[in-house]
Amino acid sequence: MDPAVAAAASGGAPVLPDLVVVLRNAVKVLRNTGEGAFEDVTAKAGLAGDPGGARAVLLFDADQEGDLDLFLAGGAGGGNRLYANRGPGVFVDVTATSGLAGDGAPYGPAVVLDADGDWDLDLLVTRPNGPPVLFLNDRLLRFHEARGWVPDAADGSHGALTGDFDRDGRDDVVLSAESAATWLRGTGTGFELRALPGAPGGPAVTLDPLLRGLRDLYFVSGGVRLAARPAGGFGAEALAGGGTGDGAMANALAADFDGDGAEEVVLHTPDAAIRVLAFDAEGRGAGLVLDFRGVIRNDVQAGWSNLEGRDAWVEVKAGPFWQGRRVGAVSGFGASNPTRSVFGIGDAMQADFVRIAWPDAVQQGVLDVAAGVPVLIVEEQRRPDSCPLLFAWDGQRFAWVTDFIGAGGLGFLVAPGIYADPDPTESVKVPARLVAADDDGRLAFKLVEAME
């Protein structure tokens, strides 16, 4: 088995990607020293006893506390494992209580998505001999298998990738088998099975070679590209891929490796040199190149997003173009993409806005983002108060009194599936100096929802 590799951001500035490498019989954790070298810190990380042999390695924030946890999907005869990140580079095995161990049958590559739209990250794990399994996140490092969400006909796959293929703002999945591929359209309560005529199977990536705001499917085996349609989905006619696919079962990922604002495809074939496929630039539009930086704590705010912003949901609007996808989404046979993201915007010179839903559920909008140069977006908590705000007429203006109804939410999480009862009542004392009758002799108050 070739090593499987995932990259993660380590603490400090600048952000230095570390590596988790899965071998046949071991897992290695390599810390980036920042000097063009990596240090083996496997024992310190708590992973010296892992048996290795996993078919997928994912680093994602399973519990939304700002660091990246480690999920390993078991190969033949091996179970899934979840390691919780308990500090800088230290992991603890929480598989037994996580609900992710599985049933002992073989599992394959996995993808991260928010299948049920509840602002936490779920896992869909492929199986070579049956439909993929969806594990929904109950938070607090607990998951459960969502039975009935995935059609039984989605049988036997070796790879998966995610994207918003119907442009409805939800995560979809493409499953790749050896000689075919299928599209699982996410509905928020399950998946609908859609055919992909012309798809040859094998590892695939999504990319926008002409930067027109539509992401095609590119299948490495045979170099086949399915063109995305403006209304969603893909054309039935397969197009020339623009590369030199030769049928070899190479793993693949797409990213802007040369800094020209467009994506290339990197192919890794066992026992062969790594190849880079570039696509024809004729007729290419403008590309928005975005880097992300999540915030744990800085001088002005606290947050709970990992430093790379991995798995944040990003939407881009430029004129008629609207598109959304997840940062660092998986492609190929379980390859985690770099977090630098390219969005094609056609003839536009800038995006009207970029909207980010960070992993800690903070929402942020950035206006008039220029194309052609990398833009770093740092998480910013612009709405520091989610409670309603009370204003009172003081005779001259509406003056701020206080925020209140702090306990009037929909209930706080006590344990997986158990929420506290909401209490929407609260007594608020308004100082006499802030209250004056208007011309009609009435007292006037205004209530403002800060999150709107």
Tab-separated table of C-alpha atoms in Angstrom:
chain	number	residue	atom	x	y	z
A	1	MET	CA	0.000	0.000	0.000
A	2	ASP	CA	1.300	3.430	-0.857
A	3	PRO	CA	1.455	5.851	2.051
A	4	ALA	CA	-1.619	8.012	2.599
A	5	VAL	CA	-0.839	11.563	3.633
A	6	ALA	CA	-2.838	14.379	5.202
A	7	ALA	CA	-1.597	17.889	5.965
A	8	ALA	CA	-2.496	20.006	8.975
A	9	ALA	CA	-1.658	23.479	10.171
A	10	SER	CA	0.556	23.643	13.213
A	11	GLY	CA	0.401	26.433	15.767
A	12	GLY	CA	2.230	29.741	15.515
A	13	ALA	CA	2.950	32.054	12.623
A	14	PRO	CA	3.496	31.434	9.823
A	15	VAL	CA	1.248	28.390	9.454
A	16	LEU	CA	3.444	25.358	8.744
A	17	PRO	CA	1.750	22.195	7.434
A	18	ASP	CA	2.603	19.045	9.391
A	19	LEU	CA	2.124	15.544	7.971
A	20	VAL	CA	0.361	12.391	9.082
A	21	VAL	CA	1.633	9.456	6.991
A	22	VAL	CA	-0.159	6.092	7.063
A	23	LEU	CA	1.948	3.055	6.158
A	24	ARG	CA	1.041	-0.638	5.926
A	25	ASN	CA	1.771	-1.297	9.566
A	26	ALA	CA	2.267	2.093	11.208
A	27	VAL	CA	1.295	5.745	11.363
A	28	LYS	CA	3.917	8.498	11.368
A	29	VAL	CA	3.444	12.088	12.545
A	30	LEU	CA	5.974	14.495	11.055
A	31	ARG	CA	6.263	18.010	12.473
A	32	ASN	CA	7.300	20.786	10.106
A	33	THR	CA	10.375	22.472	11.575
A	34	GLY	CA	10.120	25.429	9.196
A	35	GLU	CA	13.619	24.770	7.889
A	36	GLY	CA	12.744	22.540	4.956
A	37	ALA	CA	12.696	19.442	7.136
A	38	PHE	CA	10.285	17.329	9.196
A	39	GLU	CA	10.797	15.832	12.658
A	40	ASP	CA	9.283	12.457	13.606
A	41	VAL	CA	7.088	13.125	16.652
A	42	THR	CA	4.933	9.983	16.432
A	43	ALA	CA	5.570	8.839	20.008
A	44	LYS	CA	4.915	12.287	21.469
A	45	ALA	CA	1.719	12.520	19.417
A	46	GLY	CA	0.393	9.313	20.986
A	47	LEU	CA	0.147	7.359	17.723
A	48	ALA	CA	3.044	4.936	18.090
A	49	GLY	CA	0.619	2.070	18.746
A	50	ASP	CA	-1.650	2.565	15.741
A	51	PRO	CA	-1.603	-0.498	13.442
A	52	GLY	CA	-1.574	1.566	10.223
A	53	GLY	CA	-3.029	0.174	7.027
A	54	ALA	CA	-5.824	2.754	6.845
A	55	ARG	CA	-7.511	3.482	3.534
A	56	ALA	CA	-8.135	7.135	4.409
A	57	VAL	CA	-6.600	9.731	6.673
A	58	LEU	CA	-8.551	12.895	7.451
A	59	LEU	CA	-7.719	15.810	9.697
A	60	PHE	CA	-10.879	17.725	10.603
A	61	ASP	CA	-12.337	19.485	13.619
A	62	ALA	CA	-14.703	16.811	14.870
A	63	ASP	CA	-15.684	18.694	18.038
A	64	GLN	CA	-15.485	22.320	16.847
A	65	GLU	CA	-12.940	23.439	19.405
A	66	GLY	CA	-10.374	24.883	17.030
A	67	ASP	CA	-7.888	22.062	16.492
A	68	LEU	CA	-7.805	19.228	13.977
A	69	ASP	CA	-8.717	15.723	15.085
A	70	LEU	CA	-7.569	12.628	13.194
A	71	PHE	CA	-9.826	10.053	11.534
A	72	LEU	CA	-8.429	6.866	10.002
A	73	ALA	CA	-10.712	4.661	7.898
A	74	GLY	CA	-9.808	1.016	8.313
A	75	GLY	CA	-8.674	-1.077	5.371
A	76	ALA	CA	-9.441	-4.756	4.963
A	77	GLY	CA	-9.812	-6.292	8.416
A	78	GLY	CA	-9.222	-3.008	10.253
A	79	GLY	CA	-11.664	-0.791	12.076
A	80	ASN	CA	-12.054	2.967	11.854
A	81	ARG	CA	-10.240	5.100	14.437
A	82	LEU	CA	-10.818	8.600	15.793
A	83	TYR	CA	-8.070	10.418	17.678
A	84	ALA	CA	-9.011	13.619	19.513
A	85	ASN	CA	-6.511	16.471	19.464
A	86	ARG	CA	-5.771	17.298	23.123
A	87	GLY	CA	-3.127	19.971	22.667
A	88	PRO	CA	-0.283	20.940	20.374
A	89	GLY	CA	0.337	17.734	18.440
A	90	VAL	CA	-1.017	15.292	21.052
A	91	PHE	CA	-3.798	12.825	20.186
A	92	VAL	CA	-5.946	10.523	22.336
A	93	ASP	CA	-7.835	7.510	20.984
A	94	VAL	CA	-11.580	8.106	21.519
A	95	THR	CA	-12.799	5.489	19.044
A	96	ALA	CA	-14.623	3.400	21.647
A	97	THR	CA	-17.000	6.214	22.598
A	98	SER	CA	-17.171	7.991	19.225
A	99	GLY	CA	-19.560	5.675	17.380
A	100	LEU	CA	-17.179	5.552	14.397
A	101	ALA	CA	-15.545	2.155	14.878
A	102	GLY	CA	-17.840	0.484	12.340
A	103	ASP	CA	-18.829	-3.154	12.015
A	104	GLY	CA	-15.421	-4.668	11.199
A	105	ALA	CA	-16.066	-4.967	7.453
A	106	PRO	CA	-13.716	-3.124	5.065
A	107	TYR	CA	-14.005	0.642	4.759
A	108	GLY	CA	-12.399	2.930	2.191
A	109	PRO	CA	-11.670	6.632	1.644
A	110	ALA	CA	-13.878	9.133	3.478
A	111	VAL	CA	-15.070	12.708	3.003
A	112	VAL	CA	-16.043	15.498	5.391
A	113	LEU	CA	-19.374	17.258	4.821
A	114	ASP	CA	-22.339	18.769	6.640
A	115	ALA	CA	-24.984	16.366	5.393
A	116	ASP	CA	-27.811	17.548	7.664
A	117	GLY	CA	-27.043	21.279	7.639
A	118	ASP	CA	-26.644	21.625	11.411
A	119	TRP	CA	-23.269	23.429	11.337
A	120	ASP	CA	-21.072	20.546	12.411
A	121	LEU	CA	-18.975	18.173	10.314
A	122	ASP	CA	-20.179	14.696	9.411
A	123	LEU	CA	-18.295	11.802	7.786
A	124	LEU	CA	-19.241	9.687	4.780
A	125	VAL	CA	-17.034	6.597	4.534
A	126	THR	CA	-16.952	4.499	1.356
A	127	ARG	CA	-17.018	0.714	1.258
A	128	PRO	CA	-15.644	-1.501	-1.534
A	129	ASN	CA	-18.399	-4.084	-1.061
A	130	GLY	CA	-21.470	-2.053	-0.228
A	131	PRO	CA	-23.018	1.423	0.032
A	132	PRO	CA	-21.035	4.109	1.860
A	133	VAL	CA	-21.844	4.762	5.506
A	134	LEU	CA	-22.850	8.213	6.734
A	135	PHE	CA	-21.898	9.082	10.313
A	136	LEU	CA	-23.747	12.154	11.587
A	137	ASN	CA	-22.026	14.333	14.177
A	138	ASP	CA	-23.814	14.523	17.546
A	139	ARG	CA	-21.027	16.802	18.849
A	140	LEU	CA	-18.845	16.190	21.896
A	141	LEU	CA	-16.896	13.683	19.742
A	142	ARG	CA	-19.954	11.450	19.327
A	143	PHE	CA	-21.338	10.202	15.995
A	144	HIS	CA	-24.089	7.841	14.944
A	145	GLU	CA	-24.703	5.900	11.755
A	146	ALA	CA	-27.511	7.519	9.747
A	147	ARG	CA	-29.396	4.547	8.376
A	148	GLY	CA	-31.537	5.096	5.292
A	149	TRP	CA	-29.747	8.249	4.145
A	150	VAL	CA	-27.675	6.588	1.400
A	151	PRO	CA	-29.507	4.570	-1.307
A	152	ASP	CA	-28.645	0.868	-1.333
A	153	ALA	CA	-27.995	1.158	-5.068
A	154	ALA	CA	-24.873	3.244	-4.348
A	155	ASP	CA	-22.946	0.005	-4.079
A	156	GLY	CA	-19.196	-0.543	-4.001
A	157	SER	CA	-16.913	2.489	-4.333
A	158	HIS	CA	-13.212	3.129	-3.836
A	159	GLY	CA	-13.138	6.901	-3.683
A	160	ALA	CA	-15.279	9.961	-3.126
A	161	LEU	CA	-15.210	13.721	-3.492
A	162	THR	CA	-17.539	16.498	-2.390
A	163	GLY	CA	-18.885	19.653	-4.005
A	164	ASP	CA	-22.086	21.578	-4.600
A	165	PHE	CA	-22.844	20.053	-7.977
A	166	ASP	CA	-26.449	21.272	-8.234
A	167	ARG	CA	-25.656	24.752	-6.849
A	168	ASP	CA	-28.208	24.600	-4.020
A	169	GLY	CA	-25.820	25.360	-1.156
A	170	ARG	CA	-25.584	21.763	0.114
A	171	ASP	CA	-22.782	19.208	0.055
A	172	ASP	CA	-23.080	16.591	-2.685
A	173	VAL	CA	-20.848	13.542	-3.168
A	174	VAL	CA	-19.454	11.751	-6.222
A	175	LEU	CA	-18.587	8.096	-5.621
A	176	SER	CA	-15.980	6.448	-7.835
A	177	ALA	CA	-15.870	2.741	-8.512
A	178	GLU	CA	-13.362	1.017	-10.780
A	179	SER	CA	-15.335	1.533	-13.995
A	180	ALA	CA	-18.199	3.914	-13.146
A	181	ALA	CA	-19.175	6.830	-10.941
A	182	THR	CA	-22.395	8.027	-9.344
A	183	TRP	CA	-23.576	11.321	-7.904
A	184	LEU	CA	-25.244	11.464	-4.491
A	185	ARG	CA	-27.273	14.681	-4.399
A	186	GLY	CA	-27.611	15.987	-0.855
A	187	THR	CA	-31.109	17.053	0.217
A	188	GLY	CA	-30.471	17.814	3.900
A	189	THR	CA	-32.367	14.694	4.965
A	190	GLY	CA	-30.720	12.109	2.720
A	191	PHE	CA	-29.129	11.554	-0.678
A	192	GLU	CA	-30.674	11.054	-4.097
A	193	LEU	CA	-28.807	8.821	-6.534
A	194	ARG	CA	-28.044	10.446	-9.902
A	195	ALA	CA	-26.340	8.846	-12.900
A	196	LEU	CA	-23.153	10.258	-14.447
A	197	PRO	CA	-23.216	9.086	-18.084
A	198	GLY	CA	-19.756	8.887	-19.592
A	199	ALA	CA	-17.921	8.706	-16.272
A	200	PRO	CA	-15.196	6.038	-16.508
A	201	GLY	CA	-14.684	5.627	-12.761
A	202	GLY	CA	-11.418	5.695	-10.897
A	203	PRO	CA	-10.057	8.691	-8.968
A	204	ALA	CA	-11.535	12.082	-9.837
A	205	VAL	CA	-11.181	15.751	-8.971
A	206	THR	CA	-13.289	18.857	-9.498
A	207	LEU	CA	-11.797	21.882	-11.203
A	208	ASP	CA	-12.692	24.907	-13.302
A	209	PRO	CA	-10.103	24.910	-16.123
A	210	LEU	CA	-11.625	27.932	-17.907
A	211	LEU	CA	-12.397	29.835	-14.690
A	212	ARG	CA	-16.010	30.333	-15.767
A	213	GLY	CA	-17.551	29.653	-12.355
A	214	LEU	CA	-18.476	26.016	-13.095
A	215	ARG	CA	-16.509	23.092	-11.705
A	216	ASP	CA	-16.134	20.093	-14.021
A	217	LEU	CA	-15.419	16.509	-13.007
A	218	TYR	CA	-12.061	15.221	-14.243
A	219	PHE	CA	-11.434	11.478	-14.129
A	220	VAL	CA	-7.761	10.602	-14.102
A	221	SER	CA	-8.154	7.159	-15.657
A	222	GLY	CA	-8.517	7.949	-19.347
A	223	GLY	CA	-8.376	11.740	-18.927
A	224	VAL	CA	-12.165	12.207	-19.193
A	225	ARG	CA	-13.808	15.486	-18.203
A	226	LEU	CA	-17.556	15.902	-17.598
A	227	ALA	CA	-18.533	19.530	-18.149
A	228	ALA	CA	-20.635	21.200	-15.452
A	229	ARG	CA	-23.931	22.769	-16.509
A	230	PRO	CA	-24.916	26.296	-15.392
A	231	ALA	CA	-28.179	24.997	-13.938
A	232	GLY	CA	-26.408	22.203	-12.049
A	233	GLY	CA	-25.274	18.700	-12.879
A	234	PHE	CA	-23.070	17.621	-15.748
A	235	GLY	CA	-23.346	17.216	-19.499
A	236	ALA	CA	-23.953	13.711	-20.756
A	237	GLU	CA	-21.144	14.051	-23.281
A	238	ALA	CA	-17.640	13.476	-21.966
A	239	LEU	CA	-15.075	16.053	-23.071
A	240	ALA	CA	-11.364	15.723	-23.672
A	241	GLY	CA	-9.669	16.278	-20.366
A	242	GLY	CA	-6.807	18.391	-21.640
A	243	GLY	CA	-4.327	16.081	-19.910
A	244	THR	CA	-2.684	12.800	-20.723
A	245	GLY	CA	-4.688	10.249	-18.753
A	246	ASP	CA	-3.391	6.791	-19.609
A	247	GLY	CA	-5.686	4.570	-17.607
A	248	ALA	CA	-3.296	4.108	-14.685
A	249	MET	CA	-4.920	4.104	-11.237
A	250	ALA	CA	-3.251	7.265	-9.985
A	251	ASN	CA	-4.390	9.267	-7.009
A	252	ALA	CA	-5.107	12.911	-7.753
A	253	LEU	CA	-5.777	16.335	-6.345
A	254	ALA	CA	-6.325	19.748	-7.932
A	255	ALA	CA	-4.824	23.040	-6.724
A	256	ASP	CA	-3.047	26.139	-7.987
A	257	PHE	CA	0.534	24.960	-7.600
A	258	ASP	CA	2.273	27.491	-9.878
A	259	GLY	CA	0.473	30.624	-8.662
A	260	ASP	CA	-1.112	31.533	-12.013
A	261	GLY	CA	-4.647	31.686	-10.616
A	262	ALA	CA	-5.794	28.409	-12.190
A	263	GLU	CA	-5.711	24.823	-10.944
A	264	GLU	CA	-3.456	22.035	-12.091
A	265	VAL	CA	-3.953	18.332	-11.380
A	266	VAL	CA	-1.262	16.381	-9.555
A	267	LEU	CA	-1.162	12.633	-10.224
A	268	HIS	CA	0.534	10.082	-7.998
A	269	THR	CA	0.849	6.612	-9.496
A	270	PRO	CA	2.461	3.755	-7.534
A	271	ASP	CA	6.098	3.212	-8.458
A	272	ALA	CA	6.131	6.227	-10.799
A	273	ALA	CA	7.145	9.869	-10.658
A	274	ILE	CA	4.588	12.466	-9.679
A	275	ARG	CA	3.044	14.209	-12.682
A	276	VAL	CA	1.387	17.601	-13.029
A	277	LEU	CA	-1.299	18.167	-15.669
A	278	ALA	CA	-1.961	21.734	-16.825
A	279	PHE	CA	-5.023	22.607	-18.901
A	280	ASP	CA	-5.303	24.838	-21.960
A	281	ALA	CA	-5.504	28.501	-20.930
A	282	GLU	CA	-7.188	29.738	-24.136
A	283	GLY	CA	-10.402	31.609	-23.349
A	284	ARG	CA	-9.763	31.484	-19.629
A	285	GLY	CA	-11.568	33.942	-17.344
A	286	ALA	CA	-10.403	35.538	-14.111
A	287	GLY	CA	-9.613	33.532	-11.007
A	288	LEU	CA	-10.201	34.433	-7.389
A	289	VAL	CA	-7.378	32.929	-5.293
A	290	LEU	CA	-8.228	32.717	-1.597
A	291	ASP	CA	-6.240	31.694	1.465
A	292	PHE	CA	-7.904	31.367	4.861
A	293	ARG	CA	-6.789	31.835	8.439
A	294	GLY	CA	-9.018	30.691	11.277
A	295	VAL	CA	-8.717	32.246	14.715
A	296	ILE	CA	-8.288	30.617	18.093
A	297	ARG	CA	-7.371	33.841	19.880
A	298	ASN	CA	-5.689	37.093	18.953
A	299	ASP	CA	-5.490	40.617	20.376
A	300	VAL	CA	-9.100	41.508	19.612
A	301	GLN	CA	-11.164	38.317	19.575
A	302	ALA	CA	-11.458	34.645	20.405
A	303	GLY	CA	-12.672	31.942	18.046
A	304	TRP	CA	-12.777	28.206	17.567
A	305	SER	CA	-11.627	27.638	13.976
A	306	ASN	CA	-8.498	25.760	12.933
A	307	LEU	CA	-5.667	27.920	11.630
A	308	GLU	CA	-6.050	26.862	7.982
A	309	GLY	CA	-9.817	27.340	7.939
A	310	ARG	CA	-10.040	23.752	6.718
A	311	ASP	CA	-13.626	22.613	6.008
A	312	ALA	CA	-15.068	26.148	6.123
A	313	TRP	CA	-17.944	26.630	3.650
A	314	VAL	CA	-17.208	29.435	1.165
A	315	GLU	CA	-19.625	31.136	-1.228
A	316	VAL	CA	-18.556	33.515	-4.003
A	317	LYS	CA	-20.824	35.873	-5.963
A	318	ALA	CA	-19.523	37.758	-9.013
A	319	GLY	CA	-22.157	39.153	-11.374
A	320	PRO	CA	-24.233	36.176	-12.557
A	321	PHE	CA	-21.814	33.654	-11.060
A	322	TRP	CA	-22.621	32.043	-7.711
A	323	GLN	CA	-20.747	29.059	-6.347
A	324	GLY	CA	-19.994	27.421	-3.035
A	325	ARG	CA	-17.720	24.691	-1.759
A	326	ARG	CA	-15.780	23.465	1.252
A	327	VAL	CA	-12.163	24.487	1.904
A	328	GLY	CA	-9.654	21.638	1.474
A	329	ALA	CA	-12.290	19.147	0.306
A	330	VAL	CA	-11.205	15.560	-0.337
A	331	SER	CA	-10.764	14.207	-3.874
A	332	GLY	CA	-9.184	11.231	-5.638
A	333	PHE	CA	-8.789	8.188	-3.410
A	334	GLY	CA	-8.938	10.100	-0.127
A	335	ALA	CA	-6.469	12.902	-0.950
A	336	SER	CA	-6.922	16.062	1.161
A	337	ASN	CA	-6.540	19.144	-1.000
A	338	PRO	CA	-4.568	22.250	0.005
A	339	THR	CA	-6.684	24.955	1.606
A	340	ARG	CA	-5.783	27.591	-1.011
A	341	SER	CA	-8.965	27.773	-3.095
A	342	VAL	CA	-9.533	29.019	-6.648
A	343	PHE	CA	-12.938	30.309	-7.782
A	344	GLY	CA	-13.468	31.172	-11.448
A	345	ILE	CA	-15.460	34.384	-11.993
A	346	GLY	CA	-15.466	34.655	-15.805
A	347	ASP	CA	-15.085	38.198	-17.189
A	348	ALA	CA	-15.455	39.892	-13.791
A	349	MET	CA	-12.446	41.631	-12.276
A	350	GLN	CA	-13.566	41.087	-8.698
A	351	ALA	CA	-16.094	39.203	-6.619
A	352	ASP	CA	-19.075	41.183	-5.400
A	353	PHE	CA	-18.735	39.337	-2.118
A	354	VAL	CA	-17.190	36.282	-0.489
A	355	ARG	CA	-19.184	34.722	2.348
A	356	ILE	CA	-17.527	32.294	4.756
A	357	ALA	CA	-19.165	29.999	7.291
A	358	TRP	CA	-16.151	29.140	9.459
A	359	PRO	CA	-15.852	25.758	11.229
A	360	ASP	CA	-16.926	27.394	14.512
A	361	ALA	CA	-20.136	28.628	12.764
A	362	VAL	CA	-19.015	32.278	12.636
A	363	GLN	CA	-20.359	33.855	9.442
A	364	GLN	CA	-18.330	36.524	7.685
A	365	GLY	CA	-18.762	38.507	4.492
A	366	VAL	CA	-16.019	40.280	2.533
A	367	LEU	CA	-16.938	42.740	-0.240
A	368	ASP	CA	-15.194	43.588	-3.533
A	369	VAL	CA	-12.488	40.911	-3.469
A	370	ALA	CA	-9.998	41.381	-6.320
A	371	ALA	CA	-9.103	38.596	-8.763
A	372	GLY	CA	-5.637	37.694	-10.009
A	373	VAL	CA	-3.699	37.869	-6.741
A	374	PRO	CA	-3.864	35.669	-3.639
A	375	VAL	CA	-6.111	37.179	-0.958
A	376	LEU	CA	-5.804	36.128	2.677
A	377	ILE	CA	-9.110	36.164	4.573
A	378	VAL	CA	-8.695	36.088	8.348
A	379	GLU	CA	-11.655	35.048	10.460
A	380	GLU	CA	-13.285	38.075	12.025
A	381	GLN	CA	-16.013	38.000	14.634
A	382	ARG	CA	-18.006	41.042	13.558
A	383	ARG	CA	-21.054	40.140	15.627
A	384	PRO	CA	-19.768	39.874	19.193
A	385	ASP	CA	-23.237	39.781	20.764
A	386	SER	CA	-25.976	37.357	19.747
A	387	CYS	CA	-28.485	38.504	22.392
A	388	PRO	CA	-31.310	40.935	21.542
A	389	LEU	CA	-30.535	44.604	22.221
A	390	LEU	CA	-32.956	46.902	24.035
A	391	PHE	CA	-33.229	50.654	23.258
A	392	ALA	CA	-35.464	53.202	25.062
A	393	TRP	CA	-36.684	56.654	23.996
A	394	ASP	CA	-35.054	59.164	26.382
A	395	GLY	CA	-36.787	62.258	25.011
A	396	GLN	CA	-34.209	62.985	22.307
A	397	ARG	CA	-33.194	59.655	20.819
A	398	PHE	CA	-33.359	55.910	21.281
A	399	ALA	CA	-30.629	55.159	23.790
A	400	TRP	CA	-29.092	51.743	24.332
A	401	VAL	CA	-30.168	50.073	27.573
A	402	THR	CA	-28.736	46.538	27.617
A	403	ASP	CA	-28.654	43.195	25.916
A	404	PHE	CA	-30.908	40.579	27.451
A	405	ILE	CA	-32.744	37.243	27.112
A	406	GLY	CA	-29.385	35.523	27.363
A	407	ALA	CA	-31.084	32.304	28.483
A	408	GLY	CA	-33.829	32.453	25.871
A	409	GLY	CA	-32.208	30.371	23.148
A	410	LEU	CA	-33.408	27.059	21.791
A	411	GLY	CA	-31.706	25.160	24.595
A	412	PHE	CA	-28.114	24.370	25.468
A	413	LEU	CA	-26.472	21.040	24.731
A	414	VAL	CA	-26.241	18.965	27.912
A	415	ALA	CA	-25.285	15.612	26.353
A	416	PRO	CA	-25.613	14.093	22.883
A	417	GLY	CA	-29.289	14.389	21.982
A	418	ILE	CA	-30.218	16.118	25.275
A	419	TYR	CA	-30.839	19.868	25.471
A	420	ALA	CA	-31.762	22.130	28.365
A	421	ASP	CA	-35.245	23.640	28.352
A	422	PRO	CA	-35.223	27.245	27.077
A	423	ASP	CA	-36.313	30.011	29.435
A	424	PRO	CA	-37.537	33.007	27.401
A	425	THR	CA	-38.481	35.179	30.416
A	426	GLU	CA	-36.295	37.847	31.935
A	427	SER	CA	-36.867	40.972	34.049
A	428	VAL	CA	-35.003	44.031	32.804
A	429	LYS	CA	-34.559	47.194	34.877
A	430	VAL	CA	-34.501	50.351	32.715
A	431	PRO	CA	-32.897	53.390	34.408
A	432	ALA	CA	-35.320	56.302	34.819
A	433	ARG	CA	-32.950	58.663	32.990
A	434	LEU	CA	-33.427	56.595	29.817
A	435	VAL	CA	-37.239	56.764	29.832
A	436	ALA	CA	-39.322	59.734	28.673
A	437	ALA	CA	-42.782	59.975	27.183
A	438	ASP	CA	-43.098	60.919	23.518
A	439	ASP	CA	-45.438	63.657	22.185
A	440	ASP	CA	-48.397	61.334	22.560
A	441	GLY	CA	-47.547	60.479	26.143
A	442	ARG	CA	-46.383	56.967	25.356
A	443	LEU	CA	-43.198	55.175	26.411
A	444	ALA	CA	-41.314	53.800	23.431
A	445	PHE	CA	-38.858	50.902	23.316
A	446	LYS	CA	-37.133	49.153	20.429
A	447	LEU	CA	-35.819	45.624	20.309
A	448	VAL	CA	-33.051	44.800	17.818
A	449	GLU	CA	-31.727	41.358	16.892
A	450	ALA	CA	-27.963	41.777	16.571
A	451	MET	CA	-27.473	38.677	14.425
A	452	GLU	CA	-29.713	39.920	11.595
